[in-house]
Coordinates of C-alpha atoms in Angstrom, one line a residue:
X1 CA 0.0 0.0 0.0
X2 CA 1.1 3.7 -0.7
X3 CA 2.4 5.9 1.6
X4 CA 1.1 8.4 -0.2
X5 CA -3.2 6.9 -0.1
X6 CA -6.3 8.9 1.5
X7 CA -7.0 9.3 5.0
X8 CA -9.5 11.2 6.9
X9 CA -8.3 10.5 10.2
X10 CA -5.1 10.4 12.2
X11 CA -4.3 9.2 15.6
X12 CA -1.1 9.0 17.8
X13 CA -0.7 5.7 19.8
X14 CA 2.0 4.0 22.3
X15 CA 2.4 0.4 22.2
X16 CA 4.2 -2.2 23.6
X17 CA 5.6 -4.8 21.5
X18 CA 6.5 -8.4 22.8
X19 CA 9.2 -10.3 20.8
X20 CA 12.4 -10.5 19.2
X21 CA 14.8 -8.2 16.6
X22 CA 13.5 -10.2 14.1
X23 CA 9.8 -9.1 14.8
X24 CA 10.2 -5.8 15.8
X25 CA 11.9 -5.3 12.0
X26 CA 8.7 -7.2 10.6
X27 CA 6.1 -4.7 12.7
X28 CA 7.8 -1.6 11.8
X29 CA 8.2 -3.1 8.4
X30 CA 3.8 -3.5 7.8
X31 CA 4.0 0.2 9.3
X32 CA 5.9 1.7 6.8
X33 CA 3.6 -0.6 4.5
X34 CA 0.7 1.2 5.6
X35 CA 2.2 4.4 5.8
X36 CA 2.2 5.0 9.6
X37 CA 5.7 6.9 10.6
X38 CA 7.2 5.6 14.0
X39 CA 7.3 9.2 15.6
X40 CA 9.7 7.4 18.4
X41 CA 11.2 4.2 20.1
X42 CA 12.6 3.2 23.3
X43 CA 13.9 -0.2 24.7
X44 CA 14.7 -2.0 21.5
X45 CA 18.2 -4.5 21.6
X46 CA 20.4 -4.9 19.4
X47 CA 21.2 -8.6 20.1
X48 CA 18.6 -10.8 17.6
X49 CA 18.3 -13.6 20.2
X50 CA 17.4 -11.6 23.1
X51 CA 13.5 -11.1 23.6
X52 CA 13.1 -7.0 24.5
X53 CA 9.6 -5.2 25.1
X54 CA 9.8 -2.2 23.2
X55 CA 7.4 0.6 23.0
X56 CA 6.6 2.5 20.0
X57 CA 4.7 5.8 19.8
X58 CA 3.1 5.7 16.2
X59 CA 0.9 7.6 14.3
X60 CA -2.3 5.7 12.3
X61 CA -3.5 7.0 9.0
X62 CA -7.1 5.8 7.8
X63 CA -10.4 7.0 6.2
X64 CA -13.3 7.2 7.9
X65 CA -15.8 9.3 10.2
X66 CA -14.0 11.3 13.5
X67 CA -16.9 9.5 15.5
X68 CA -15.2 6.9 17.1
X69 CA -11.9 7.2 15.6
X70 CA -10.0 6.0 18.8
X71 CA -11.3 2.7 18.9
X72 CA -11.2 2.7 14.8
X73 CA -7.0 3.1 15.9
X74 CA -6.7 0.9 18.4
X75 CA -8.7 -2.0 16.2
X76 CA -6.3 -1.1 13.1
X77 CA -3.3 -1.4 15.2
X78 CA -4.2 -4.9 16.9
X79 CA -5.4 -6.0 13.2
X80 CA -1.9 -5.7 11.9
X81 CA -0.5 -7.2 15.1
X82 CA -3.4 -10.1 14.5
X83 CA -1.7 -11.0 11.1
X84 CA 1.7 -11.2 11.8
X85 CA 1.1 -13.1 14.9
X86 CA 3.1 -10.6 17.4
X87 CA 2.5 -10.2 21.3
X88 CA 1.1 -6.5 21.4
X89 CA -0.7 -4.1 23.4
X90 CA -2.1 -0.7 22.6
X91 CA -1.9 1.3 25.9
X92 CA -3.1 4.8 24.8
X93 CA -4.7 6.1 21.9
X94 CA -5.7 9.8 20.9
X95 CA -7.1 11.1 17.6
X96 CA -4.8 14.1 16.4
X97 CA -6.3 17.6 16.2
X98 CA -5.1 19.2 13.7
X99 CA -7.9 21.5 12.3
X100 CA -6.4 24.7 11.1
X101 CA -7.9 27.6 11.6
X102 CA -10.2 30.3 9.2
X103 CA -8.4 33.4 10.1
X104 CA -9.8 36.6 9.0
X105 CA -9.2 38.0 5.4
X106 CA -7.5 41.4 5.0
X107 CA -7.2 43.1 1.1
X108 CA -4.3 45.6 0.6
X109 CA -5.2 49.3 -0.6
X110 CA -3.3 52.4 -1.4
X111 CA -4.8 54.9 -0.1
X112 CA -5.5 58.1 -2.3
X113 CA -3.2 60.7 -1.1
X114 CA -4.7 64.2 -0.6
X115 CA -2.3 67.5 -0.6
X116 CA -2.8 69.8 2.9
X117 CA -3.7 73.1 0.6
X118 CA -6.1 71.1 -1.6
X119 CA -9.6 72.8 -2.3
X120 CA -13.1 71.6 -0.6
X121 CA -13.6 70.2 -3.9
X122 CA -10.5 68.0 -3.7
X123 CA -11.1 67.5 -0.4
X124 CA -14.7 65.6 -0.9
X125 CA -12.9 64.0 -3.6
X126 CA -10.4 62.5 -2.0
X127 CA -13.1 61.4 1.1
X128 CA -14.9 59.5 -1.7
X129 CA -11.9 57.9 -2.9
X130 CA -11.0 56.4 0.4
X131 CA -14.4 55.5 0.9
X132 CA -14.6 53.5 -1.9
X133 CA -11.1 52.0 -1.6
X134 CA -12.2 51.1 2.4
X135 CA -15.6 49.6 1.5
X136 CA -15.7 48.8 -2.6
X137 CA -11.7 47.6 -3.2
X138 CA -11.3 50.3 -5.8
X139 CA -7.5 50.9 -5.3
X140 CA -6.3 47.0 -4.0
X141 CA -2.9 46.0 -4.7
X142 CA -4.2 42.7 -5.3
X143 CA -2.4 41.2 -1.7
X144 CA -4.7 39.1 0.2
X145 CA -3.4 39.0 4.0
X146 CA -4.6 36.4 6.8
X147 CA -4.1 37.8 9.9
X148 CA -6.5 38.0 13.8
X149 CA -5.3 41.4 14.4
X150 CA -4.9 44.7 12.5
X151 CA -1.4 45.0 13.6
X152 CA -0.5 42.2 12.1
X153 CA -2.8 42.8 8.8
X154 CA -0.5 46.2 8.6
X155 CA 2.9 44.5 9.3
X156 CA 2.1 41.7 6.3
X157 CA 0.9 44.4 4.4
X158 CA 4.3 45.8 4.0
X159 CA 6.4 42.8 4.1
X160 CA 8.0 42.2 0.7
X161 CA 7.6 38.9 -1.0
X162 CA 9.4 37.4 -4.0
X163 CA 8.7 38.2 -7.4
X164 CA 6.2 41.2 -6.2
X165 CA 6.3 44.7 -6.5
X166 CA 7.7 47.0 -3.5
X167 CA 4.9 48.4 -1.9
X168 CA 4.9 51.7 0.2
X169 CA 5.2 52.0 3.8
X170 CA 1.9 53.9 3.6
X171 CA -0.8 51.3 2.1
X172 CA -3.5 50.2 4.1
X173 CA -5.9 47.1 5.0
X174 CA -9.6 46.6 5.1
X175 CA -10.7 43.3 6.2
X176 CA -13.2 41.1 3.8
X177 CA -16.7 41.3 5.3
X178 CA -16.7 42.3 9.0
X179 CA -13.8 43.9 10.9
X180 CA -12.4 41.5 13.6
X181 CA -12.9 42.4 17.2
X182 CA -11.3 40.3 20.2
X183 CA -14.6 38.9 21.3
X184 CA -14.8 37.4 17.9
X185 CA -14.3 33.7 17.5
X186 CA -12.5 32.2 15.3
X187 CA -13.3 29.3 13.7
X188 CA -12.0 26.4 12.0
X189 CA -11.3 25.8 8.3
X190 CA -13.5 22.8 7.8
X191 CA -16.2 24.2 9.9
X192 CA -17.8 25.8 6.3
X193 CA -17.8 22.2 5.3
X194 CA -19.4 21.1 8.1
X195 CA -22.3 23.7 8.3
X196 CA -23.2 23.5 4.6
X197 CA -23.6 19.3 5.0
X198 CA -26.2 19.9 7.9
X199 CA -28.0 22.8 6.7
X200 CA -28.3 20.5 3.4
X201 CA -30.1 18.2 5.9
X202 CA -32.4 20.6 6.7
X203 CA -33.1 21.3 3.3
X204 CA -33.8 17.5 2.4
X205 CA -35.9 16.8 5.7
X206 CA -37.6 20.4 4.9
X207 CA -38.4 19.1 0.8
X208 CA -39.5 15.4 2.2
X209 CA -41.9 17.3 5.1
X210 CA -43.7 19.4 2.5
X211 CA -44.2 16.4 0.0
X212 CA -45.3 14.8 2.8
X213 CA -47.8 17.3 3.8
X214 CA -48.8 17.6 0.1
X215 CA -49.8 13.8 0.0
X216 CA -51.7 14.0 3.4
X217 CA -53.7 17.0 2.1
X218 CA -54.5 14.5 -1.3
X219 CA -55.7 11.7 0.9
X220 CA -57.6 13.7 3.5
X221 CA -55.5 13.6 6.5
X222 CA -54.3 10.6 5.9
X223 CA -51.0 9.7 8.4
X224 CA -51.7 12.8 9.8
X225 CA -50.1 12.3 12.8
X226 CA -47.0 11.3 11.0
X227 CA -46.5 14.7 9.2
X228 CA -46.8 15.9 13.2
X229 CA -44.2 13.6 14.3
X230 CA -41.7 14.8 11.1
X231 CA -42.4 18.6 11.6
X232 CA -41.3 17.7 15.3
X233 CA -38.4 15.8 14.9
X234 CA -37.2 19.1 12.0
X235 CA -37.9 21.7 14.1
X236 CA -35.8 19.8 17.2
X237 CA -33.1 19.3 14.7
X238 CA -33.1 22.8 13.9
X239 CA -32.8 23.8 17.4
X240 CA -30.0 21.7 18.5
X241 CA -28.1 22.3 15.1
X242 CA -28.6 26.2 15.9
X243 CA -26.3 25.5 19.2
X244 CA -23.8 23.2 17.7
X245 CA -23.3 24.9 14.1
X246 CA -19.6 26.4 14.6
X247 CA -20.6 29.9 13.3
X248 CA -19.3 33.6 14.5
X249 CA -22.7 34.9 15.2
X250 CA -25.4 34.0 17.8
X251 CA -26.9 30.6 17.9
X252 CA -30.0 31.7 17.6
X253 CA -29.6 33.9 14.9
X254 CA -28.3 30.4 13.2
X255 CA -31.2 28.1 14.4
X256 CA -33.4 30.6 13.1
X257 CA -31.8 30.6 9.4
X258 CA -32.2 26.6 9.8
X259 CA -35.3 26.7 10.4
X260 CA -35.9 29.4 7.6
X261 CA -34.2 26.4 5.5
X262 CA -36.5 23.7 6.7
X263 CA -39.6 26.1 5.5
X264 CA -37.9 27.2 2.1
X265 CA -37.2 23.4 1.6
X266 CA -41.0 22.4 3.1
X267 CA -41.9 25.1 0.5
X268 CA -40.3 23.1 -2.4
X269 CA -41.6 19.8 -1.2
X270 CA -45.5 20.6 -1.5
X271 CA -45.1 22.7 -4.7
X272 CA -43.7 19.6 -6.2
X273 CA -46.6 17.2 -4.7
X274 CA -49.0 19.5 -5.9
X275 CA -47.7 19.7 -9.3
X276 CA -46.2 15.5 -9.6
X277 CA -48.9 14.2 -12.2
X278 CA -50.2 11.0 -9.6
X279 CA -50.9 13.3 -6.5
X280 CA -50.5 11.4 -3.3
X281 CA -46.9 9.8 -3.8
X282 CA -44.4 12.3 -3.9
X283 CA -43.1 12.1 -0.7
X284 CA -43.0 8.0 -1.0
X285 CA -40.9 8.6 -4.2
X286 CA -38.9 11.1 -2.6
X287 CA -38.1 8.7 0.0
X288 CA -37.1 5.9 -2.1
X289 CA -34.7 8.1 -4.0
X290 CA -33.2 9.3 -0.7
X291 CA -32.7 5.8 0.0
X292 CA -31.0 4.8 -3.0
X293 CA -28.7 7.4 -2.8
X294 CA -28.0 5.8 0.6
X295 CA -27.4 3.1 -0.1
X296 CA -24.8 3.9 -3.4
X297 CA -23.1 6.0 -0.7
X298 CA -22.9 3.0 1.9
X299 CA -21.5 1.0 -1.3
X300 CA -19.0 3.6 -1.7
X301 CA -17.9 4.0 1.5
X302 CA -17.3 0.4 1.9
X303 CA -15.2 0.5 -1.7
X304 CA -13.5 3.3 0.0
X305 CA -12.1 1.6 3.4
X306 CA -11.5 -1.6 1.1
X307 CA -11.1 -1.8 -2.9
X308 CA -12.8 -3.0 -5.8
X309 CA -11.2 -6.2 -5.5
X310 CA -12.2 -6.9 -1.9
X311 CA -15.6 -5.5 -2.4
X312 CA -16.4 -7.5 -5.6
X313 CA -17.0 -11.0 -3.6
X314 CA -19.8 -8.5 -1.6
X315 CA -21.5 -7.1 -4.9
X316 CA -21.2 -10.4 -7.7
X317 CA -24.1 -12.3 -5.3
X318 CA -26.2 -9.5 -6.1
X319 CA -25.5 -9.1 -9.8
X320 CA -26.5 -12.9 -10.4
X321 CA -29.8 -12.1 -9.4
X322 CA -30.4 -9.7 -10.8
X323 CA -28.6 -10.6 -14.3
X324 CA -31.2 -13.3 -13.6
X325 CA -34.0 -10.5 -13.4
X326 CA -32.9 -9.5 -16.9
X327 CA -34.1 -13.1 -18.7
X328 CA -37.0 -11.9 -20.9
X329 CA -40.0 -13.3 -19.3
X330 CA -39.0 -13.5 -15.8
X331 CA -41.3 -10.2 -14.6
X332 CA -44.5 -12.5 -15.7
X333 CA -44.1 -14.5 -12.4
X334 CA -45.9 -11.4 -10.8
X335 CA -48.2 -11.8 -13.7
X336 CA -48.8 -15.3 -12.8
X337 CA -49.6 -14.5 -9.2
X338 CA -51.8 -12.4 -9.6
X339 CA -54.2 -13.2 -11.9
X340 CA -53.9 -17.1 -9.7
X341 CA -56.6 -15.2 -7.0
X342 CA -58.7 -14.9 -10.3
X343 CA -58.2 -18.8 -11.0
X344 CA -56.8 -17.5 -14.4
X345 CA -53.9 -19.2 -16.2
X346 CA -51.2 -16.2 -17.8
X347 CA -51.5 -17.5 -21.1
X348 CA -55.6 -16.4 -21.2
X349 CA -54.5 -12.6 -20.9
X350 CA -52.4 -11.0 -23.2
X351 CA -49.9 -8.8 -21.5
X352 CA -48.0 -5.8 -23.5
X353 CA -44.0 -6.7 -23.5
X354 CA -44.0 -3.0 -22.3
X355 CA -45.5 -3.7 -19.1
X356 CA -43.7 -7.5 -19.0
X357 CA -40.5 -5.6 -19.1
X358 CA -41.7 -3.2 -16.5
X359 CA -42.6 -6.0 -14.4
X360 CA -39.2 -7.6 -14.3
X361 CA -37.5 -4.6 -13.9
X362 CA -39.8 -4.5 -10.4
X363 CA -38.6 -7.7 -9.8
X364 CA -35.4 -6.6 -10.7
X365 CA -35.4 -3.7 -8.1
X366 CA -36.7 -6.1 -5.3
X367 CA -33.7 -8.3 -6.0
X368 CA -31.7 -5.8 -6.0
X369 CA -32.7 -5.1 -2.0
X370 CA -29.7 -6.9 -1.3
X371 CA -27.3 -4.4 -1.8
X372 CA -28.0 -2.3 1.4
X373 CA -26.7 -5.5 3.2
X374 CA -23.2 -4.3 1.4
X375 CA -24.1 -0.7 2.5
X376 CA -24.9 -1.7 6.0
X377 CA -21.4 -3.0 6.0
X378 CA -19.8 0.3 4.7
X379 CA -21.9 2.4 6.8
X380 CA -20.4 0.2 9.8
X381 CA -16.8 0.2 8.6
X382 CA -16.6 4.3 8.2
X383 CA -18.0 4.2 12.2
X384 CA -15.4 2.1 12.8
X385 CA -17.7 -0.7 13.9
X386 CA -16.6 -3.3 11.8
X387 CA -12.8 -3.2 11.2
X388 CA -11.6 -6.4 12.7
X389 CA -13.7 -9.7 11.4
X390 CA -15.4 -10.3 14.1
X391 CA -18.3 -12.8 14.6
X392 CA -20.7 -10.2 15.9
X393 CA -20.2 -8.0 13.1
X394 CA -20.5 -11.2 10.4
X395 CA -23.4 -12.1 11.6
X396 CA -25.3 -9.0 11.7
X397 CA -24.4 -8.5 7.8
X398 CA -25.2 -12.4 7.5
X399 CA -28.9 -12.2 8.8
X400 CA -29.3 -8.6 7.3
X401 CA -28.3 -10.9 4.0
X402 CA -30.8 -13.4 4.8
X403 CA -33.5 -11.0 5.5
X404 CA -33.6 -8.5 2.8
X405 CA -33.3 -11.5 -0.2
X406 CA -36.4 -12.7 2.2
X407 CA -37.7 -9.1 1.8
X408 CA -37.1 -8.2 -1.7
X409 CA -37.7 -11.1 -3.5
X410 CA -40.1 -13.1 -1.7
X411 CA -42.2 -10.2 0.3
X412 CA -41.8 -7.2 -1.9
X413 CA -42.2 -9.3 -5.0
X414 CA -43.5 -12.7 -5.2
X415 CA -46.0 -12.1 -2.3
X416 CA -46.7 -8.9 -3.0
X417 CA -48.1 -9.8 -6.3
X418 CA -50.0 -12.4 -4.6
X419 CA -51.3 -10.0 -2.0
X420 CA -52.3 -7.5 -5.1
X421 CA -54.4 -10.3 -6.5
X422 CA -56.1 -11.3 -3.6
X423 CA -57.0 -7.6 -2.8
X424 CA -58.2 -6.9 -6.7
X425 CA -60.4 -10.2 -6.4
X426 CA -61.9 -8.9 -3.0
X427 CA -62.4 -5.4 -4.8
X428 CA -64.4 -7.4 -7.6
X429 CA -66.2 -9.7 -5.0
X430 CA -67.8 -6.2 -3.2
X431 CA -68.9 -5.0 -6.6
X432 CA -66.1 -2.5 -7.3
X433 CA -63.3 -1.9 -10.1
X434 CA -60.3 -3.1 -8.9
X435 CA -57.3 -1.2 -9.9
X436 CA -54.8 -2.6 -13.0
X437 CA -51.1 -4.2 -12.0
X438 CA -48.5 -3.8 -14.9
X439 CA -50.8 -4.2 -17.6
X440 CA -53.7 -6.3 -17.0
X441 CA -56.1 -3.3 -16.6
X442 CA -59.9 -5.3 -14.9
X443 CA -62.7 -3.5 -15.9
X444 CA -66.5 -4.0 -15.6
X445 CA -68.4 -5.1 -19.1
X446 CA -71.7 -5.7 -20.3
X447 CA -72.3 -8.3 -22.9
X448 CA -74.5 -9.4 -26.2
X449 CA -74.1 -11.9 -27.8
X450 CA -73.7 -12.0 -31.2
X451 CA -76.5 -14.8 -32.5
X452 CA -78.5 -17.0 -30.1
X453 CA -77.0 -17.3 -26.5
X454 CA -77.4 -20.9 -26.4
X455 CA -75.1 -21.1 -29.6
X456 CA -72.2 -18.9 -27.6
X457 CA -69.6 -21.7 -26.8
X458 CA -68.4 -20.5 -23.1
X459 CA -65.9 -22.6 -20.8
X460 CA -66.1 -22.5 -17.4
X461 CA -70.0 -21.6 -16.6
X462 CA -72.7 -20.0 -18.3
X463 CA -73.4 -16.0 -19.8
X464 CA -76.1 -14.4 -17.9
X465 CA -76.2 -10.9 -20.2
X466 CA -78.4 -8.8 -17.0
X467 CA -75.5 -9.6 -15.0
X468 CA -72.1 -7.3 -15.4
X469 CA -68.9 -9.4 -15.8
X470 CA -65.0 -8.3 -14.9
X471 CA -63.2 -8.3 -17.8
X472 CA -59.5 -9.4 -17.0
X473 CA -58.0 -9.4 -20.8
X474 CA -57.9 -11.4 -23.8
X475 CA -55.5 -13.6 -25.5
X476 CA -55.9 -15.5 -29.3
X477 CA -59.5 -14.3 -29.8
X478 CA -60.7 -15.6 -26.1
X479 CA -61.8 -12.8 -23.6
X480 CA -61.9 -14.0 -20.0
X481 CA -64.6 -12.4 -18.3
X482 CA -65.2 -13.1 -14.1
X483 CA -68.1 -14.0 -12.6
X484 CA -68.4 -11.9 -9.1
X485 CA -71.9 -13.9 -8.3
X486 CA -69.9 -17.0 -8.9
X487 CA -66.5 -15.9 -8.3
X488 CA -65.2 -18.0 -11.5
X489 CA -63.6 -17.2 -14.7
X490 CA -65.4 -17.5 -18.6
X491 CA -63.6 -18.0 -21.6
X492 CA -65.5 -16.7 -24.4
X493 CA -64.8 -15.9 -28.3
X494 CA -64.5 -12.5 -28.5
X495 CA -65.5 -12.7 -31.8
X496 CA -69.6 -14.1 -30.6
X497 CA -69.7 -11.0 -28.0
X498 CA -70.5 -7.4 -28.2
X499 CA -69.1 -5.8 -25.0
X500 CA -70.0 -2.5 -24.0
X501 CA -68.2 -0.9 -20.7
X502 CA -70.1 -0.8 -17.1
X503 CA -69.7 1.5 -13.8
X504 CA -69.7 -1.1 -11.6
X505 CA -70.6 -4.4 -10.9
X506 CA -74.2 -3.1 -9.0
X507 CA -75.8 -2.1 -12.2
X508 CA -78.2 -4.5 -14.4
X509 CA -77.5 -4.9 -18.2
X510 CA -80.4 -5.1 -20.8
X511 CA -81.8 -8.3 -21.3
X512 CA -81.0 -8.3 -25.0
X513 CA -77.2 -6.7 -23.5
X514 CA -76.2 -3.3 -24.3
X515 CA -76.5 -2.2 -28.0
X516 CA -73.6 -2.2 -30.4

């Protein structure tokens, strides 16, 4: 491994190794490996046979979150003793601070010079020049000076540097927004970084809360009291975030443009479930793109604290499937399912390959649940929660494993298309229109025949043309129309019917059927 790779985090650690020359060359050997400088030494002999404890004060290099970062250390410094089989013990452990700080920005300016015996005219002049040069950066040098104090602005001001022009004893500074004062804090470089990730948090939870609202307002107050719960949870969020935001100002000043965020992004969220074409769902779309983008992030954090190589034994489990999921034909299993609560074969409806394919790629996507088991792991491994291979760790992603290939392919898609067509039948058995799943599209019909009834060959019952049937689909010239009196399926010639479309299945046809 490079010397030269990533890291996010650094630690400093003394530890006491165990052992002989001959090992204490092979430790500091998978140190210099892993690019961890020995910052000192003490107690090592320089007889190979004689068996010395020696204790080294090192410094660990390795990516992930600052949350837990000392036991993340301590774990990657056993690990390496754990493979080369050595007799060592970590006996402190500190993460290193080393966050520079965001000093305050001075420009350089001449100032415009004004004679003693100059006119009132030249005078006001003059006042306007310095007035712009102060506050507009008419007259910079182009010199950009950190510094906490004026004095020091004004002495690096002057200083000269290499390959820049001699400036004059007599320039000035102004400072970039507002002027320092003692009581101001200063804060860290990376503490920009930091606020902007949160208040985009705020923003998201804000956008999610209004689509939310949006799709409770659609279904009459439905999970009302879960719009409640969110607005809750945002405004707390805001609050505590307000306190803990490093910021120069006051902390409620910043709470209060959080929560100015949370409404702006609240804002967004119901314009765009008001305006989405299927009112209702926004927010549960919203969510599942939210938690896609999760997951890919979990994947690439776990990429990140491994490689591609060690992560491709993780991901190739989940491709078979769903390279399986890609077979043309594979999405009419939900098909299949479904219309079974109808006592209806597949090959009696007609399905458009545009909804077929839209059906596997459903199946497809419930396969696919298996990669936040991978994420899960990555998630765990920038927390430091996972770095040795441990068996509480294994089996957590084991039976995550287990239960989301349960969840995805089994609940989310093989029973759920069950559970859609036992629901749709129920809908037909009360008389109503059921709604359509991926393009069998059930819809209430009344019926003529074309001829004498008693010459219309029908399989699986007999036509009653008062009584509206459910008219699943067709396949080869055969309609199948259901029977919510009998709950039972007819297979009849399209070509001996004239069909004619119903409201529901409480009306009564005419006894000659509808006309034509």
């Amino acid at each position: 491994m490079s010397c030269a790779f990533r890291f996010d985090q650094r630690a400093t650690a003394l530890v006491e190794l165990r052992g002989l020359r001959s090992e204490h060359e092979l430790f500091e050997e998978a140190l210099a490996a892993r690019g961890w400088p020995v910052l000192d030494r003490q107690g090592r002999d320089t007889d190979p046979l004689v068996e010395r404890r020696v204790r080294y004060v090192i410094e660990a290099r390795f990516p992930g979150s600052r949350f837990n970062a000392a036991f993340g250390a301590r774990e990657r410094i056993e690990l390496v003793a754990d493979e080369l089989r050595l007799d060592l013990q970590v006996q402190a452990v500190e993460c290193v601070d080393r966050d520079p700080k965001d000093l305050p920005r001075w420009f350089v300016h001449e100032p415009p010079e004004v004679p003693a015996g100059a006119s009132a005219t030249a005078r006001l002049r003059g006042r306007f020049l310095r007035w712009s040069a102060e506050n507009l950066g008419t007259r910079d040098t182009g010199r950009l000076i950190m510094a906490t104090t004026p004095q020091a602005a004004g002495w690096l001001a002057t200083r000269p540097l290499p390959g820049t022009p001699a400036r004059p004893a007599a320039v000035a500074r102004r400072a970039m927004g507002a002027a320092p004062t003692p009581s101001r804090r200063i804060g860290s470089r990376r503490d920009s970084l930091r606020m902007m990730s949160r208040l985009l948090v705020f923003v998201l939870l804000g956008f999610l809360l209004g689509a939310h609202l949006a799709d409770v307002l659609v279904s009459q107050d439905r999970w009302s009291w879960t719009s409640t719960a969110v607005l809750a949870v945002v405004a707390g969020c805001a609050a505590v975030a307000g306190w803990r935001i490093p910021q120069d100002g006051s902390p409620f000043g910043t709470a209060a443009f959080a929560a100015f965020l949370v409404l702006l992004g609240a804002g967004g969220g119901g314009h765009v479930g008001r305006q989405v074409p299927d009112q209702g769902f926004a927010a549960p779309v919203l969510v599942a793109l939210l938690a896609g983008a999760v997951v890919a992030n979990g994947i690439r954090l776990l990429v990140r604290q491994w490689s591609w190589q060690r992560v491709a034994p993780w991901l190739l489990p989940a491709l078979i499937p769903l390279a399986f999921g890609l077979l043309p034909g594979v999405g009419t299993a939900l098909h299949v399912l479904y219309l079974d609560a109808f006592d209806v074969d597949l090959e009696d409806v007609e399905v458009p390959r545009a909804f077929q394919f839209m059906a596997m790629l459903k199946l497809t996507a419930c396969l696919g649940l298996w990669f936040l088991a991978p994420s899960v792991l990555g998630y765990m491994k920038h927390f430091h929660w996972h770095v040795k291979d441990r068996m509480f760790g294994n089996f957590v992603v084991f039976l995550l494993s287990v239960l989301l290939v349960g969840m995805g392919f089994l609940g989310l898609g093989l029973l759920g298309a069950e559970i859609a067509g036992e629901k749709a039948a129920a809908t037909a058995a009360a008389g109503r229109t059921p709604k359509g799943y991926y393009g069998i599209e059930p819809e209430w019909v009344c019926l003529a025949p074309v001829g004498k009834l008693a010459e219309v060959p029908v399989d699986g019952g007999v036509l009653e043309p008062k009584r509206p049937y459910l008219k699943l689909g067709d396949s080869g010239g055969v309609v199948v129309l259901w029977d919510a009196g009998e709950k039972a399926a007819l297979k009849v010639p399209l070509e001996r019917l004239r069909l004619a479309p119903a409201d529901s299945a409480r009306v009564t046809c005419g006894s000659a059927g509808p006309k034509g």
